[in-house]
Structure formats: structure tokens, C-alpha cells
XYZ file of C-alpha atoms in Angstrom:
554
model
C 9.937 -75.787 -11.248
C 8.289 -78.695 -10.123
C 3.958 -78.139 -9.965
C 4.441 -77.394 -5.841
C 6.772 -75.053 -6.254
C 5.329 -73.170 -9.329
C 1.395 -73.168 -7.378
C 3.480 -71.775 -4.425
C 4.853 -69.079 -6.676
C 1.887 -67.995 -8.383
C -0.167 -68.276 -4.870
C 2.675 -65.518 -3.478
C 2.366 -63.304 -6.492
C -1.816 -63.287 -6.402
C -1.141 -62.501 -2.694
C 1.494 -59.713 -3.066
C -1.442 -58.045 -5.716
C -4.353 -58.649 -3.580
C -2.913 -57.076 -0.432
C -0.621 -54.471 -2.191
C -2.354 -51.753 0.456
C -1.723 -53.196 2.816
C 2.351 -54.448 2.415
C 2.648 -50.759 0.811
C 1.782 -49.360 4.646
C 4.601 -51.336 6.175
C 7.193 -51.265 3.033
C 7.184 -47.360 2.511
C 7.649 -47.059 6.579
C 10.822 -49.133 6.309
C 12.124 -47.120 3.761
C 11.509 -43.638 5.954
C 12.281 -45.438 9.036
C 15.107 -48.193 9.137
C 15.872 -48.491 5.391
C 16.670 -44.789 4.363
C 20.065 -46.511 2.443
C 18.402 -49.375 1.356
C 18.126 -49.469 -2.942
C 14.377 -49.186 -4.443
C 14.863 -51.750 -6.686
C 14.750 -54.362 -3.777
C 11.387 -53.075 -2.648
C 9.796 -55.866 -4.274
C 11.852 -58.403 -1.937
C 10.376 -56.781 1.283
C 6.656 -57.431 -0.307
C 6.979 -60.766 -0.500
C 8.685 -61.515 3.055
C 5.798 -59.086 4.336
C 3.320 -60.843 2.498
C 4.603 -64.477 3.881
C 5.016 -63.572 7.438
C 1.888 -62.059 7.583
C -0.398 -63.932 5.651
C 1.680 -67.697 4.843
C 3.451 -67.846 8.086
C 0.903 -70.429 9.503
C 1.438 -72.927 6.387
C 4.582 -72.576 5.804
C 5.895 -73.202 9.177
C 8.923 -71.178 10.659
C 11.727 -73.917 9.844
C 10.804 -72.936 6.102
C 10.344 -69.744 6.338
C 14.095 -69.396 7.964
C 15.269 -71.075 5.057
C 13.728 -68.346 2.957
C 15.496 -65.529 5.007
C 18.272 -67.485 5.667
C 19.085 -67.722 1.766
C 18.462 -64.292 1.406
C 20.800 -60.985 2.316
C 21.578 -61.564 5.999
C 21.764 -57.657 6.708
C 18.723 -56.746 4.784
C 16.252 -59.529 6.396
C 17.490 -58.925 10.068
C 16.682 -54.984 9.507
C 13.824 -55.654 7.603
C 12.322 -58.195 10.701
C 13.648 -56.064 13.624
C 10.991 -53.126 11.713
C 8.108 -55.421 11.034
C 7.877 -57.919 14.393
C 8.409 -54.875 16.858
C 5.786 -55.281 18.957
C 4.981 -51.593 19.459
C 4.799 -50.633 16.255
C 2.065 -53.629 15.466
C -0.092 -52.503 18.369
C 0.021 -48.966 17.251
C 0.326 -47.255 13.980
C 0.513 -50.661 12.039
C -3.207 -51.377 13.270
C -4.522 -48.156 12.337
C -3.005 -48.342 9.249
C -4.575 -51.316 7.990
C -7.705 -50.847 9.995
C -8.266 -47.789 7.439
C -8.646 -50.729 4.622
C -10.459 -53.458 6.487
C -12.910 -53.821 9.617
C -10.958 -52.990 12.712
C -11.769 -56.556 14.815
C -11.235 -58.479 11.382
C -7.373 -56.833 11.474
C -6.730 -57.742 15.457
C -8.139 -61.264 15.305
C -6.529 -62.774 12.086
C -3.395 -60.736 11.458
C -2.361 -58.591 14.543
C -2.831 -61.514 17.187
C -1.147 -64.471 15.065
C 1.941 -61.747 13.984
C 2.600 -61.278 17.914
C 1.877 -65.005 18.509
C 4.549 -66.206 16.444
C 7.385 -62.568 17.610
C 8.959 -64.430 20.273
C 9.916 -67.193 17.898
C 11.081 -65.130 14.882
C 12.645 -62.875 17.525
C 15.407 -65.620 17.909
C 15.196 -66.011 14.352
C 16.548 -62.227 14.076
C 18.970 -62.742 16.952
C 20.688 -65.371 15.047
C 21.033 -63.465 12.230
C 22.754 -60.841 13.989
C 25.237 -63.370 15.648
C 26.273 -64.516 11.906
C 26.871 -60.485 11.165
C 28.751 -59.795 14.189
C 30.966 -63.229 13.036
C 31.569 -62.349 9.274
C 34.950 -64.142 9.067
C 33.907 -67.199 6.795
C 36.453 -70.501 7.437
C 37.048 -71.652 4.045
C 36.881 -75.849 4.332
C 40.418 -77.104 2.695
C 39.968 -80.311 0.435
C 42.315 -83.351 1.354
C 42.052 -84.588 -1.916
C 43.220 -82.560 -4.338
C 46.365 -80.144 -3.636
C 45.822 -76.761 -5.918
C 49.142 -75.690 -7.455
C 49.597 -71.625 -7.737
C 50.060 -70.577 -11.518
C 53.415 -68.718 -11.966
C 52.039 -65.522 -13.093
C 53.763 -62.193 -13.543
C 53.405 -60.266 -9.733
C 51.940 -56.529 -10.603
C 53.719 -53.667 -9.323
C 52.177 -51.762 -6.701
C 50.097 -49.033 -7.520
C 51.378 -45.591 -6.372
C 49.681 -43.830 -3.543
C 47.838 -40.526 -5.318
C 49.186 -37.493 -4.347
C 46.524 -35.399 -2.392
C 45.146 -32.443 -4.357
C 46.082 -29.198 -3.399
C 43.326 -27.371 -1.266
C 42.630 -24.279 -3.277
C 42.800 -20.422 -1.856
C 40.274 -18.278 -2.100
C 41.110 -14.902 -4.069
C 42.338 -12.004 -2.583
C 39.074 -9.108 -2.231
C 39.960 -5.868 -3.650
C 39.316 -3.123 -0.858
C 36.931 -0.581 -0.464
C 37.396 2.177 -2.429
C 37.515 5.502 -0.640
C 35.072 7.093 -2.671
C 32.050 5.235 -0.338
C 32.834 7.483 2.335
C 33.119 10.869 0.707
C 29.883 12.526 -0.458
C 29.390 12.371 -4.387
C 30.369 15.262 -6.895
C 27.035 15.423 -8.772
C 25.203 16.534 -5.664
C 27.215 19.716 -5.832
C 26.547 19.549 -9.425
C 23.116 19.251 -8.940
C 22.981 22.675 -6.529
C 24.660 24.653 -9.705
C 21.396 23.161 -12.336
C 19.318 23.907 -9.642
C 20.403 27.662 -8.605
C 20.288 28.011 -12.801
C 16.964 26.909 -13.269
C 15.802 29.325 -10.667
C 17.031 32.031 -11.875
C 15.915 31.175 -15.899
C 12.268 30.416 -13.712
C 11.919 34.199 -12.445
C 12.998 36.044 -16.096
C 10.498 33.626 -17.904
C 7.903 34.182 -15.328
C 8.320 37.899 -16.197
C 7.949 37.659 -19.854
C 4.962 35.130 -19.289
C 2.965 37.492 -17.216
C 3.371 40.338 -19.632
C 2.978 38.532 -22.349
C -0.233 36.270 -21.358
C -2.384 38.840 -20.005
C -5.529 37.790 -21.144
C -5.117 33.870 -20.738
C -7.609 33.641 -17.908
C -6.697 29.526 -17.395
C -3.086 30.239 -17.171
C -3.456 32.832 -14.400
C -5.843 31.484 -12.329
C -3.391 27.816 -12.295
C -0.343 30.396 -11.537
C -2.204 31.476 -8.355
C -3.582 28.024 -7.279
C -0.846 26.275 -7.589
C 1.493 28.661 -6.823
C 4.541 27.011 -9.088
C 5.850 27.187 -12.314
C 7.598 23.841 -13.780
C 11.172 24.167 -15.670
C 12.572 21.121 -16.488
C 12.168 18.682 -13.912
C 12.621 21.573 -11.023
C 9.512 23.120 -9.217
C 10.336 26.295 -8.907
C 7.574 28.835 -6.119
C 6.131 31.655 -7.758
C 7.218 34.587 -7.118
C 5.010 36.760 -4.925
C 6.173 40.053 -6.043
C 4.125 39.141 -9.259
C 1.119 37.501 -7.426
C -0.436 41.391 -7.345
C 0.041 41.825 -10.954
C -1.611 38.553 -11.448
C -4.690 39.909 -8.786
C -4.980 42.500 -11.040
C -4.933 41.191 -14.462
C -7.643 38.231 -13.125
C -10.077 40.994 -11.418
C -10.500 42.130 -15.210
C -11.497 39.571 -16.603
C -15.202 38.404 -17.379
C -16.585 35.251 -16.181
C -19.016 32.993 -18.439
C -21.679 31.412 -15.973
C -23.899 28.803 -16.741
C -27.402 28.350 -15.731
C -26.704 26.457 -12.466
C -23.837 28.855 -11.409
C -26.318 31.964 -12.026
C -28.756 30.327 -9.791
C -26.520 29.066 -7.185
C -25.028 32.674 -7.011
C -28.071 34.305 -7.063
C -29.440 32.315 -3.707
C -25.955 32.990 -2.569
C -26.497 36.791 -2.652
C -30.404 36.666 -1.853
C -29.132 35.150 1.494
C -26.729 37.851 2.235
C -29.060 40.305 1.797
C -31.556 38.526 4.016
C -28.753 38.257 6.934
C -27.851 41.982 6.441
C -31.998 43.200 6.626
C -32.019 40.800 9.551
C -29.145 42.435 10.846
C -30.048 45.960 10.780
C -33.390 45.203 12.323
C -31.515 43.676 14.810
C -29.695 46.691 15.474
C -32.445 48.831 14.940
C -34.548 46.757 17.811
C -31.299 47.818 20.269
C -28.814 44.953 19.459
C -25.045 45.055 19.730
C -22.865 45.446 17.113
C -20.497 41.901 16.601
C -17.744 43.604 14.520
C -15.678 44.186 17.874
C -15.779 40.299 18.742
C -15.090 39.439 15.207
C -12.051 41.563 15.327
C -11.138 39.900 18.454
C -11.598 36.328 17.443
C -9.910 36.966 14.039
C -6.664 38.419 16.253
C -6.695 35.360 18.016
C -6.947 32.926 15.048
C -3.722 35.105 13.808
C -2.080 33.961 17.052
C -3.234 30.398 17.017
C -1.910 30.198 13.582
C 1.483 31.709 14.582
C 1.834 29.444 17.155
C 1.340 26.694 15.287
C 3.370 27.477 12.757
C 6.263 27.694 15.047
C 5.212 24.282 16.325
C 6.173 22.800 13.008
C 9.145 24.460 12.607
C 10.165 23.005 15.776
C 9.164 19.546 14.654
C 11.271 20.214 11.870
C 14.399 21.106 13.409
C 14.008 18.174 15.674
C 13.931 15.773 12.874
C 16.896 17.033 11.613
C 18.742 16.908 14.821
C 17.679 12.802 15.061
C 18.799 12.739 11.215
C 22.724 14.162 12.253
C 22.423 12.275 15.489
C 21.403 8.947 13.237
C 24.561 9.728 11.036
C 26.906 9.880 14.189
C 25.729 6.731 15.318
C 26.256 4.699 11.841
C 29.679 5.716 11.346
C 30.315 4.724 15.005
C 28.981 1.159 14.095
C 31.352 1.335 10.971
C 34.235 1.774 13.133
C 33.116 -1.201 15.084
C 32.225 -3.262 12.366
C 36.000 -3.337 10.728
C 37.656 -4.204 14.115
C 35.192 -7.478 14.176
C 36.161 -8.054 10.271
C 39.644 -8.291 11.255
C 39.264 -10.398 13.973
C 37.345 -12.782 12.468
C 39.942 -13.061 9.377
C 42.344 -14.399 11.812
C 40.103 -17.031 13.309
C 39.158 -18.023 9.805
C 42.732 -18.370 8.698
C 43.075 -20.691 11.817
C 40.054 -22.782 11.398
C 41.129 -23.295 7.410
C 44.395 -24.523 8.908
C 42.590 -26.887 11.235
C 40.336 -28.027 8.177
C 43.091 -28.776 5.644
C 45.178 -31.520 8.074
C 41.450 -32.728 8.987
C 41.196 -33.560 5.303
C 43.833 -35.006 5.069
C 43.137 -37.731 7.906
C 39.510 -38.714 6.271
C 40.404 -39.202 2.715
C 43.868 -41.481 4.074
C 40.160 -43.753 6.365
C 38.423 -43.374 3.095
C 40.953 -45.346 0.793
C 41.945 -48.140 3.395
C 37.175 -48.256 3.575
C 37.506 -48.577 -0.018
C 39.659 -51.266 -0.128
C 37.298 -53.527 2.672
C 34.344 -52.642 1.047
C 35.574 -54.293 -2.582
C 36.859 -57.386 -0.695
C 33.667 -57.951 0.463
C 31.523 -57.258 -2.763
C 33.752 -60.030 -4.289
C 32.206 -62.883 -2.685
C 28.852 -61.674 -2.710
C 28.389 -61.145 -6.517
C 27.375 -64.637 -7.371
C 24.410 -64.546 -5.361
C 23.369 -62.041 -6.907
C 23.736 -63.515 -10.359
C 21.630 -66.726 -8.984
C 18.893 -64.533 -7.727
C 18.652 -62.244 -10.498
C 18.511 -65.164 -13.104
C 15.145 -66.370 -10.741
C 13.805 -62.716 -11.203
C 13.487 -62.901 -14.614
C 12.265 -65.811 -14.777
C 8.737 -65.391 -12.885
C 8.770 -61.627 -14.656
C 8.466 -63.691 -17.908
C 5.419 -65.571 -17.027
C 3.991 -62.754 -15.347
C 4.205 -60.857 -19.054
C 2.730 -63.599 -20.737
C -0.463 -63.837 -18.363
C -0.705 -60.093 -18.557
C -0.451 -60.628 -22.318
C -3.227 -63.211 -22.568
C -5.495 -61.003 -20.381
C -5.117 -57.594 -22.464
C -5.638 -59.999 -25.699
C -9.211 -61.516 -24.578
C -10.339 -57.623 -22.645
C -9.143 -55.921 -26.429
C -11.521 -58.352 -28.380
C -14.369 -57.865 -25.895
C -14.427 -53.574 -26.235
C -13.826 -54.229 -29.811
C -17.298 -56.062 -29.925
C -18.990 -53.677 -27.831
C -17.849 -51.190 -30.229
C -19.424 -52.808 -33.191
C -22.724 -53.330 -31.429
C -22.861 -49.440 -30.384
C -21.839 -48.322 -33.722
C -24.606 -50.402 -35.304
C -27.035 -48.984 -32.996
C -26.238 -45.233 -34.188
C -26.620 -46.263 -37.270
C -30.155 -47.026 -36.834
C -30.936 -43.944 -34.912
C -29.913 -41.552 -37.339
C -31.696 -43.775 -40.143
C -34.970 -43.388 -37.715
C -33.728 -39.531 -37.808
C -33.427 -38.790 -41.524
C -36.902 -39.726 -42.207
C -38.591 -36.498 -43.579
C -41.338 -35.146 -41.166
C -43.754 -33.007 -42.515
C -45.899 -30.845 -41.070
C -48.705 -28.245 -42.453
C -51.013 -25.241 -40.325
C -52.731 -22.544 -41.595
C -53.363 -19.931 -39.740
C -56.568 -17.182 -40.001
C -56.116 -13.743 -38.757
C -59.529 -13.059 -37.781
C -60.226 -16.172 -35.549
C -59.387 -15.859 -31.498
C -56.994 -18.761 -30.066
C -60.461 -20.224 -28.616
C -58.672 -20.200 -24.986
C -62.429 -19.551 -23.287
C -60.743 -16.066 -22.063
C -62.621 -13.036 -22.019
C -59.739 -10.765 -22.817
C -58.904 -12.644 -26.348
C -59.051 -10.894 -29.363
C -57.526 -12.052 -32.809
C -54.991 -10.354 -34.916
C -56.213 -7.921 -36.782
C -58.345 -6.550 -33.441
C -54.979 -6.170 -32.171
C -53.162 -4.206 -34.904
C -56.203 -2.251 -35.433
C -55.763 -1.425 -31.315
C -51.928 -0.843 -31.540
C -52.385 1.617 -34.375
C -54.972 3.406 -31.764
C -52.630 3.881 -29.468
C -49.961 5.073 -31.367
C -52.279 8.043 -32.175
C -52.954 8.598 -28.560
C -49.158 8.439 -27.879
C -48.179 10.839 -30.101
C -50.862 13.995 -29.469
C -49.647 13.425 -25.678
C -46.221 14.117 -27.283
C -47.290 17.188 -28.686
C -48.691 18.743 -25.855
C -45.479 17.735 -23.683
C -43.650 19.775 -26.430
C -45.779 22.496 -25.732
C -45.480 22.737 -21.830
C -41.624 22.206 -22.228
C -41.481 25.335 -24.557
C -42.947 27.362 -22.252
C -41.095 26.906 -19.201
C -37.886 27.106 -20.667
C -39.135 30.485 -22.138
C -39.927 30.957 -18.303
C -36.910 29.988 -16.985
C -34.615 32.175 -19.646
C -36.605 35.022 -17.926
C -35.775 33.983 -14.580
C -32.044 33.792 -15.612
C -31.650 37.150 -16.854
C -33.134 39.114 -13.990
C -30.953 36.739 -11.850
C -28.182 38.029 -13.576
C -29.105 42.159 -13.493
C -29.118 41.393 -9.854
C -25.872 39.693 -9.572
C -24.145 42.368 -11.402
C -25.533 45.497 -9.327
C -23.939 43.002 -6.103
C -20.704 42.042 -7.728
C -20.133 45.707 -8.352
C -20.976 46.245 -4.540
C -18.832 43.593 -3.260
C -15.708 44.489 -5.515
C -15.729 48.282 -4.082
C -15.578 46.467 -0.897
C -12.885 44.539 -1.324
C -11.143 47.207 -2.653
C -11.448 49.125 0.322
C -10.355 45.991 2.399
C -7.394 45.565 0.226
C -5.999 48.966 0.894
C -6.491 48.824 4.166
C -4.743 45.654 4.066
C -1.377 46.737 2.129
C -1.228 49.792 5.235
C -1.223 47.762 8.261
C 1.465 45.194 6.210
C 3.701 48.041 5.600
C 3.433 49.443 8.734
C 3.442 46.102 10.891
C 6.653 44.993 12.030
C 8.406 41.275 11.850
C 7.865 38.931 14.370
C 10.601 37.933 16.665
C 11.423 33.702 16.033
C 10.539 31.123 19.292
C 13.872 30.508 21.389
C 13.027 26.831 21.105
C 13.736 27.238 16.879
C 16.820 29.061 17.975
C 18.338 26.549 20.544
C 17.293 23.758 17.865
C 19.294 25.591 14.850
C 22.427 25.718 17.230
C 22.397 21.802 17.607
C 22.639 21.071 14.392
C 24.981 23.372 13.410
C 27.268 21.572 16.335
C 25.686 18.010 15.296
C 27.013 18.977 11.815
C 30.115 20.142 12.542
C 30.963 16.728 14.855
C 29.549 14.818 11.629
C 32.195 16.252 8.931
C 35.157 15.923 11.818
C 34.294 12.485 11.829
C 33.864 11.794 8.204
C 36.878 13.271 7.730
C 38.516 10.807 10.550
C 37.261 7.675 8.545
């Protein structure tokens, strides 16, 4: 290159660095936008016609710059100059873009104005280049002079036309197996373990209870929880043994701690207060509550029934939606393989339809193939030219860039050496020995000007007072501790002659109540069950009966 043409090159390349923000804004919107199929590699080529339309358009002239496009890929540049010299897109998100880098009224005034200045010009520019693509057919000029002779070389045969591959069939799905509609054989098989373990449950529950009649823990669980585990089964308790178990627990005697003796013992003292307030009540002409009690209790009974009935109903009707539920997916089964087979037909059709379809593109596809390699043909020695001019400019770029990271590594080397001298004289300064000597008298005050100041041995000989102090207050917390819990013991033991004499009151009573009890049970008669449970238990014995007809059916 001639000096012109290399300060021309080196001016473009400073340019292209210098405003790399901004040509980046326009370049990576042509690749989203217009040039989604356009290669990477030729990203660099759009830089530099962005960078001299934008910013060398004015000294270059546009009979130059048309040479430049004009020796460059027709398609690409008229793509490329359709994107950038649209009018709307410079008035809108082009000016924002750059305005984010540099001063709004600096971008409008010396690039946005001058770019749609000089778009009706290169507009024709862009029409003519899409006149030469729409007229690709190149006349080749014939010389006069010489006459080119053909060389008698051997004519190839004609290559064979490839046999289209064979569209493949999918495999043949086994059925479904009529075991998915007939219930399983271990749920009958779990019934049998379960009626087993139920019956092993009730014999060891009778050798249990006879055996553990004094294991107070293992009762009292038995009759709060009310089970007894075998396996992995839950399995009730029997109630015929829950009186047994009364029995054996009413026996037993109870350790109490301190706080249950006292909580038991207010417990009592209250009752006895409500039953002295009671009889002075009734002694003062008051009526006896028993009869209401009675009455409320019978209607709590009632309340109870009735809601127990409720839930029973609830319960039924749940079951009756669960059958009904049941009916309803085996009728969408049903429905479900007629659409299966009906849509295996239209599939077999549209397959059809999609094989001869094949067919038709990949016979377009070979006779595309064959224009698209006539036409590479004549285009691949411009690319050889232009690629040779590439690598050219990339070498004297590297050779700058080397001369540059040569003088920037000998200028950090010698800032290196300078810091590394000046740590050496710091920790020099540093190692010097520094020595330093107090002594210190125990009986002289800090000489603060404080009242309160005293010196050390003052302060032990204080602390050691204290300590005395301390301790005799010690002692005679000792003391006073002793004798309350002496009076406390006290308390506890005529707490717990006075719970005795009331536990022995209460049990008789209960006793009593207990008997009383076991008559009316035995004499009582069984309730009669709602007619709501009744008409529920006949629908779903017919809900269950339509189920298994139609599981049998399918």
C-alpha cells in the first residue's frame, strides 16, 4: 500500500475501536433483525461500512464509497444498507441508543441529521444494487482474438439418481393386558393376614392381661389408646377385657410428687367448699339441681346420638359419590378407546399423505443443490482476494499490539522494583528493637485527682472483706432454707392424710355409680338406626352391584 491508502487504513481501524459502542448498537440489531442467516465471522465487515457511512461519509464522497460496496458482496451490502439508512429506525431506537453513550443534541446534530441528509442518495445506491440481483445472468464478453480449442477429455458417466430411503414404521404396541381391569389377588390375600392377625391379637391380649397384672404403664396405655399393635395391623381392644383392666388399675398405688399432692389437695379443699356451700344453700331453702342435671345429661345423650348418626350419614354418602365416581370412569374408558381407534385411522392417512410429500421436497432439494454449487463456483475467487487483504492488516495490527504490551510490561516491571524496595525499608525501620521499661508500686493511687481511688493493696485488702461478708450471708440463707423445707415436708404429709380419707370417699362413690351403671346397660334396650343410614346402605349396595356388572362388561 501506497502512504494514502495505508493512513486511510489505520484511520478506519482507530475509528472502528474508538466507536466500537456505538457500531455494536446497530451491528448486533442486524443480526436479530435482517441478518438472522448472515455468518459471524463477517461481523467485522458490517463495522467498518457502519463506521464509514456514519462517520467518513462526508470525506470520502459517495462515488467512493459505492466503489467500496460495489466491490463488496452485492446481497450482503444492499441488506446491510436497507437496515442502517431506514429512516425510522434512525429517528427512533437508533437515537436512543447512542444517546445512552453521548449527549443527546451532540448525536442529532453531527450524526443523525448528516445520515438522513445523505438517505435519499444512498437510497438509489441500494436500489441499484437490487436491480444487479434481480439480473444475475452475467454475459460473458467472447475474445476475437484468440479461438479456445476444447481438450478431448474422457466424458464421465452420469451419476445415478439415489434411491430414496425407505420411510421407517413404527413398531407394533403390545395391548393392554387384561389384568388392569380386574381387581388384584393380594387384596384378597391381604383380608386372609388380616382376619389372622385378629384373631392371634385377641388370644395374646388374653395371656397379656393375665400375665401383666401388675405393670401399671402397660395398662393404663391399653385403656388410652385403646389398641394393641401386631405386626403392622392395629388391631381395637377388646372391650370385654376393658373391666378386667378397670379392675386390675383401681388396685394399684399411685406415687405423687410434691406438686401433684398440692394440686390435689386444693382440688379436694374446693369440693368440699362447694359441697358446705351447697348444703347451706339448701339449708337456707334452696332447690335441689340434681333433677336438672339429670335432665341436661339426658339431653347431651341425645345430642350425642344424633350426631353420631350425622356422621354415619356423611359416611355413607361418601361412599355412594366413591361407587358413583367409579361408574363414571369406566364410562370415560369406554369412550376413550372409540376416540383411540378413530384417531389410528386418521393417523394412518396423514402418514400416507406425509410419505409422497417427502418425496416431492427432497426431488426440489437436489435440483436447489445443484444451483446453489453453480453459483458458489464463480464466487470463490473473491473470496480468496479478500481474505488474502484480511490477513494482511491483522498482521500489522499484531505487531502494534505487540510493541504496546512490550513498552506497558517494562513499565509495571519498574514499578515493581520501586515498591519492593520500599518494603524493604519498612520492615528494616520495623526490626529495630524497641525497648521499653515501667515499674509499677502497689501502694501508690493512679494520681487521677478522683476521690474514689485507692491503690492495690487497699483493694485486695477490700475484696477479701467482702468475701467474708458474702459468705456469713450464705450461711444464714442455709439456715432459712432448712427450715422451710422442714415446713413444707409437714405441710405435705397432712396434705396427704387428707387426700387419702377423700380418695377412699370418692372410690365408694364411684362404686356405687358403677353398679348402678352396669343395671340400666343391661336392662336398656338397642336403639333403632336413622332411615336416612338405611336408604343410604341400599344405594350402595345397588351402586355396587351396577359397578361389578360393568366391570365385568369391560
Amino acid at each position: 500500500l501506497n502512504v494514502t491508502e495505508e493512513k486511510f487504513v489505520l484511520d478506519t481501524l482507530a475509528g472502528c475501536i474508538e466507536y466500537k459502542s456505538l457500531l455494536d448498537v446497530v451491528v448486533n440489531a442486524f443480526y436479530v433483525r435482517d441478518g438472522r442467516y448472515c455468518l459471524i465471522s463477517e461481523r467485522n465487515l458490517y463495522i467498518v461500512i457502519c463506521y464509514l457511512a456514519t462517520f467518513q461519509l462526508e470525506e470520502l464522497g459517495l462515488q467512493h464509497f459505492s466503489r467500496i460496496v460495489k466491490s463488496l458482496d452485492t446481497a450482503k451490502m444492499q441488506k446491510f444498507l436497507r437496515f442502517f439508512f431506514n429512516a425510522l429506525y434512525l429517528n427512533t431506537w437508533i437515537k436512543d441508543e447512542w444517546s445512552q453513550f453521548y449527549d443527546s443534541l451532540y448525536v442529532k446534530e453531527n450524526w443523525i441529521d448528516p445520515l438522513l441528509r445523505w438517505q435519499p442518495k444512498v437510497q438509489q445506491l441500494i436500489e441499484h444494487l437490487t436491480d444487479i440481483l434481480s439480473n444475475r445472468t452475467t454475459t460473458v464478453k467472447t475474445s476475437t482474438v484468440t479461438q479456445p480449442k476444447e481438450f478431448n477429455l474422457t466424458v464421465p458417466k452420469p451419476r445415478a439418481i439415489p434411491i430414496p430411503l425407505p420411510i421407517p414404521l413404527l413398531e407394533k404396541r403390545p395391548p393392554v393386558p387384561r389384568s388392569t381391569y380386574k381387581p388384584p389377588k393380594e387384596k384378597k390375600q391381604l383380608e386372609e393376614i388380616k382376619t389372622k392377625n385378629r384373631r392371634k391379637a385377641e388370644v395374646s391380649i388374653r395371656s397379656i392381661i393375665c400375665v401383666c397384672k401388675g405393670d401399671t404403664f402397660f395398662l393404663n396405655s391399653l385403656l388410652v389408646q385403646g389398641t394393641f399393635l401386631t405386626g403392622r395391623e392395629v388391631v381395637p381392644f377388646l372391650p370385654q377385657y376393658l373391666e378386667v383392666v378397670w379392675v386390675l388399675i383401681d388396685n394399684i398405688p399411685i406415687k405423687l410428687n410434691a406438686a401433684a399432692i398440692l394440686r390435689e389437695g386444693a382440688l379436694y379443699q374446693r369440693k368440699m367448699e362447694q359441697e358446705l356451700k351447697r348444703i347451706e344453700n339448701l339449708l337456707r331453702g334452696a332447690g335441689d339441681p340434681s333433677e336438672f342435671l339429670e335432665w341436661q345429661k339426658q339431653m347431651r345423650g341425645k345430642d350425642l346420638e344424633e350426631q353420631l348418626a350425622e356422621i354415619e350419614c356423611r359416611r355413607l354418602q361418601g361412599k355412594l359419590s366413591h361407587e358413583e365416581a367409579v361408574l363414571a370412569h369406566q364410562n370415560v374408558i369406554q369412550e376413550n378407546k372409540k376416540k383411540a381407534d378413530l384417531m389410528r385411522e386418521e393417523k394412518a392417512e396423514l402418514m400416507h399423505q406425509y410419505a409422497e410429500k417427502r418425496l416431492q421436497e427432497q426431488k426440489e432439494m437436489r435440483e436447489l443443490v445443484e444451483q446453489v454449487v453453480e453459483g458458489h463456483k464463480n464466487a470463490k475467487h473473491a473470496k480468496i482476494k479478500l481474505q488474502k487483504y484480511k490477513q494482511r492488516i491483522v498482521q500489522e495490527v499484531c505487531e502494534e499490539n505487540r510493541e504496546l504490551l512490550r513498552q506497558a510490561l517494562e513499565e509495571e516491571e519498574e514499578k515493581l522494583r520501586k515498591r519492593y524496595e520500599l518494603i524493604q525499608q519498612i520492615r528494616a525501620i520495623e526490626s529495630l528493637p524497641n525497648i521499653r521499661h515501667k515499674f509499677v508500686d502497689l501502694t501508690e493511687t493512679g494520681g487521677h485527682g478522683l476521690i474514689c481511688e485507692m491503690s492495690i493493696v487497699e483493694l485486695r485488702e477490700r475484696l477479701a472483706l467482702l468475701r467474708e461478708a458474702q459468705k456469713a450471708a450464705e450461711e444464714e440463707k442455709r439456715d432459712q432454707i432448712i427450715h422451710e423445707k422442714q415446713a413444707k415436708e409437714q405441710l405435705l404429709l397432712d396434705k396427704l392424710d387428707q387426700i387419702s380419707l377423700f380418695r377412699a370417699a370418692l372410690g365408694r362413690a364411684a362404686a356405687l355409680k358403677q353398679e348402678e351403671k352396669k343395671r340400666t346397660f343391661h336392662s336398656g334396650e338397642r336403639p333403632m338406626k336413622d332411615e336416612r343410614i338405611l336408604n343410604l346402605q341400599k344405594k350402595i349396595v345397588e351402586k355396587t352391584m351396577e359397578r361389578k356388572k360393568q366391570a365385568g362388561l369391560l
